[in-house]
Coordinates of C-alpha atoms in Angstrom, one line a residue:
X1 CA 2.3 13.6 -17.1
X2 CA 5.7 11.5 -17.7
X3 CA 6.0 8.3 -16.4
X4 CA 8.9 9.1 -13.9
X5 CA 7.0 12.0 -12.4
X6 CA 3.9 9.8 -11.7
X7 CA 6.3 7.4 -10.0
X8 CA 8.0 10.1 -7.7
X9 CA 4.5 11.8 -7.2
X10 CA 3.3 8.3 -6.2
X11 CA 5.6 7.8 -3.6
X12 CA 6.2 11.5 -2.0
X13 CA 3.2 14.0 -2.9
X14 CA 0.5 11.3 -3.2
X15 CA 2.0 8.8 -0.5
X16 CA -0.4 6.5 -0.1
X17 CA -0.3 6.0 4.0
X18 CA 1.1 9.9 4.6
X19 CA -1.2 11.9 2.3
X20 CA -3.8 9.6 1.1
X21 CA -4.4 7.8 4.8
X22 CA -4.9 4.3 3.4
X23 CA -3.3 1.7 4.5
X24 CA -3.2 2.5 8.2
X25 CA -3.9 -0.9 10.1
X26 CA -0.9 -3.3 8.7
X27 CA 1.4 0.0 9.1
X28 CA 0.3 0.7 12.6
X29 CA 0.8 -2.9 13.2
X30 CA 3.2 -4.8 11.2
X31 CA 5.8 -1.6 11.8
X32 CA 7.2 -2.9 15.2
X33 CA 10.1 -5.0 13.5
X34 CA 12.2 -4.0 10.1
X35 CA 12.0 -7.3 9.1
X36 CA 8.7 -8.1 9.0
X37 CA 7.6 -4.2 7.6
X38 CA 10.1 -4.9 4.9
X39 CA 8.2 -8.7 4.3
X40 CA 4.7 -6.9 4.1
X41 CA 6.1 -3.5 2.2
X42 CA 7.3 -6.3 -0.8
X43 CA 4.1 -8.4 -0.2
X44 CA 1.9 -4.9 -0.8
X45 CA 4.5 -4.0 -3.8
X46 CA 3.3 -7.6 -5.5
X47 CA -0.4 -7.6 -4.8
X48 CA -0.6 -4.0 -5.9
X49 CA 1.0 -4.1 -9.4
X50 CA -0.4 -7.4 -9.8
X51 CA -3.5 -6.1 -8.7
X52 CA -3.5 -2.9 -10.7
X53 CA -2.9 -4.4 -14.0
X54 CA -5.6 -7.3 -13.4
X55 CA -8.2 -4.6 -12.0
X56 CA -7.4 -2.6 -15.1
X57 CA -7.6 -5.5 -17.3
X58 CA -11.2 -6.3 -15.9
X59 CA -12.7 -2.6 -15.6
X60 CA -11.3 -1.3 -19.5
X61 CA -11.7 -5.4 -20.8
X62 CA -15.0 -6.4 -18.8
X63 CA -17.4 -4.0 -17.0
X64 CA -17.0 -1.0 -19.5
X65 CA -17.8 -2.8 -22.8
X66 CA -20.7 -4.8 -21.0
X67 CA -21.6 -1.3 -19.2
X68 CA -20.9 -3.2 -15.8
X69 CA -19.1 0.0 -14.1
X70 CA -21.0 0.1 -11.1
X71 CA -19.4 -3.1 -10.3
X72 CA -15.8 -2.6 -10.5
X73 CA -15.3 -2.3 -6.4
X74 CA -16.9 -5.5 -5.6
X75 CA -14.8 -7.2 -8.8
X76 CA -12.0 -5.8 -7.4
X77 CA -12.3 -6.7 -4.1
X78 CA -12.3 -10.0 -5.8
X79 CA -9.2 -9.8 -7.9
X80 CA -7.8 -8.6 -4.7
X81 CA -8.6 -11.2 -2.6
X82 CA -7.9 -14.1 -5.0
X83 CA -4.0 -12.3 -5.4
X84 CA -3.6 -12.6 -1.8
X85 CA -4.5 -16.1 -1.6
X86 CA -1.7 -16.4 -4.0
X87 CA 1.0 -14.8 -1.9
X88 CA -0.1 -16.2 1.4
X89 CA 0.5 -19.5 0.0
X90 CA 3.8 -18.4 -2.1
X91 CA 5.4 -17.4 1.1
X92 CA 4.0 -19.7 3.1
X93 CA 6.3 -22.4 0.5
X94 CA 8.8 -19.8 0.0
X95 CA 9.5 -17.9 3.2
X96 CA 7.4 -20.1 6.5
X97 CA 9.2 -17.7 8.8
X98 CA 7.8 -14.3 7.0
X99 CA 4.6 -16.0 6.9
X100 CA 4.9 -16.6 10.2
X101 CA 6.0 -13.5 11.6
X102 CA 3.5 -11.5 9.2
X103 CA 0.6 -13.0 11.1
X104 CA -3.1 -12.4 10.3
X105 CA -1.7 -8.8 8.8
X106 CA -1.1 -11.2 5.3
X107 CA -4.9 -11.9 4.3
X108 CA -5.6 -8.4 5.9
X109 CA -3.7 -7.4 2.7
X110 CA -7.4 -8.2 1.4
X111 CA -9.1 -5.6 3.3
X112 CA -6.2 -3.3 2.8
X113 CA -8.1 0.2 1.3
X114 CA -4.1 0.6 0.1
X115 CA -4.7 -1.7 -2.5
X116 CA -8.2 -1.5 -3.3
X117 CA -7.4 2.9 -3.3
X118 CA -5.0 2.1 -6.0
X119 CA -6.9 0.0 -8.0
X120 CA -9.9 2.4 -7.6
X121 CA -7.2 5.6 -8.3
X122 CA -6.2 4.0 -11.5
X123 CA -9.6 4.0 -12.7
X124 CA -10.9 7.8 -11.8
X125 CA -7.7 9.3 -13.5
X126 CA -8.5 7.3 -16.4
X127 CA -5.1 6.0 -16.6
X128 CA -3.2 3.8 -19.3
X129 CA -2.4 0.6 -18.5
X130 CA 1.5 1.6 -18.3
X131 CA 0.3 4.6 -16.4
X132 CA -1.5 2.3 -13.7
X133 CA 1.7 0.1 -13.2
X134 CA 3.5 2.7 -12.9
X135 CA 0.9 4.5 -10.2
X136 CA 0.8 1.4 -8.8
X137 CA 4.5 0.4 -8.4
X138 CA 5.1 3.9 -7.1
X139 CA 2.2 3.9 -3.9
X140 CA 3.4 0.6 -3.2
X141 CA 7.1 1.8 -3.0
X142 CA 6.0 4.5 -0.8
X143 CA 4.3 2.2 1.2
X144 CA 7.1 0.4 1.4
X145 CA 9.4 3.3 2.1
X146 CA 6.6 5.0 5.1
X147 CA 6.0 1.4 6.9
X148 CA 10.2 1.0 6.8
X149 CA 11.0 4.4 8.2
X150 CA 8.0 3.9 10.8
X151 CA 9.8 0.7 11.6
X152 CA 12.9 2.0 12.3
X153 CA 12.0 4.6 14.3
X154 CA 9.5 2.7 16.8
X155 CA 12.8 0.0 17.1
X156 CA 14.7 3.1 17.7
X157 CA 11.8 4.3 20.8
X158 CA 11.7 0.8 21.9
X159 CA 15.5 1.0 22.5
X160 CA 14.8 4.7 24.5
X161 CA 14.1 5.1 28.2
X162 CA 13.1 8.7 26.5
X163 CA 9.1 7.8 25.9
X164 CA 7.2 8.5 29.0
X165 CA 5.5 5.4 29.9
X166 CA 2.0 6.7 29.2
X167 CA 2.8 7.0 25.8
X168 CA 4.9 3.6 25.0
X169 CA 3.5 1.7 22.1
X170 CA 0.5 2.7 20.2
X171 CA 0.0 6.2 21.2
X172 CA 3.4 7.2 20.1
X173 CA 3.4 5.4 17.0
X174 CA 0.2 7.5 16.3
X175 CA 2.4 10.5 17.1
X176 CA 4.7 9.4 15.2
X177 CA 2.7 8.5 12.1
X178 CA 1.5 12.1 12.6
X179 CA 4.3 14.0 12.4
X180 CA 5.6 11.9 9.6
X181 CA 2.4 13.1 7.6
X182 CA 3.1 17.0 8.3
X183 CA 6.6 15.9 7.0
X184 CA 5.5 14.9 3.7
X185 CA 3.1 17.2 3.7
X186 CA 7.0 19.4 2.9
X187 CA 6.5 17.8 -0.9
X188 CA 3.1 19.1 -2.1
X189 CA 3.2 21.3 -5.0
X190 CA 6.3 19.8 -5.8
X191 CA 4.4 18.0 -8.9
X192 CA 1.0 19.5 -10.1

């Protein structure tokens, strides 16, 4: 498979909130403002690459020569959690405002199956290191692009005196996220 169609496959047939349904607690709940999905979409992109290549380095450089592969989800949990220690305090330095504003949803990133599913993706199709960047770099940008698109339509329902009030808020963003998952359901079969 080229590089280019793993990317675009990545982000549209194989999103990684739409089709693959990980991911799902920071985008229900950091999607409320544009600015603040856009802070956590590029915090995600960052950990995930980073992640992808340092998870690949330990499962093909560590576990598999010492015949240690039943280990690789609690080592990468670990890599996982040690990168977003990183970024939490990187932004905290860089951007105290973003951190702010991104709440506890930052060392949720931890927890996030998003990341630890791409690692753990990586891995089962036996992917090259470029390979897993790319994989990686290409769920992240579709979680970047699903979370910003959820964003701007909630800000757009918040604005509405459209929404009956029964289902303001949650159950509409779960509508919402619904309907946006039968949408990109429209690009399956576009890549084999």
């Amino acid at each position: 498979m080229s590089l280019l169609w793993l990317f675009i496959g990545s982000i549209f047939v194989n999103n990684i909130l739409l089709s693959r349904f990980l991911g799902c607690c920071p985008f229900l709940g950091v999607s409320t403002k544009s600015a603040t999905a856009k802070g956590m979409g590029v915090a995600v992109i960052f950990v995930t690459v980073l992640a992808a290549v340092v998870t690949w380095l330990v499962y093909y450089l560590a576990l598999v020569p010492l015949h240690l592969e039943f280990l690789y989800t609690l080592s990468f949990i670990l890599v996982i959690a040690a990168l977003v220690q990183f970024v939490e305090l990187a932004l905290k330095k860089i951007n105290p405002a973003l951190y702010k504003s991104l709440g506890i949803f930052l060392p949720l990133i931890t927890t996030n199956c998003a990341v630890l599913g791409v690692a753990v993706i990586n891995m089962n199709e036996g992917y090259s290191l470029i390979e897993a960047i790319v994989n990686a770099f290409g769920s992240s940008a579709g979680f970047l692009l699903a979370i910003m698109l959820m964003a701007g339509i909630r800000e757009r329902m918040d604005r509405s005196t459209g929404v009956p009030k029964c289902l303001q808020g949650l159950p509409i963003a779960l509508v919402t996220a619904g309907l946006m998952s039968i949408a990109f359901m429209g690009f399956t079969g576009i890549i084999k």
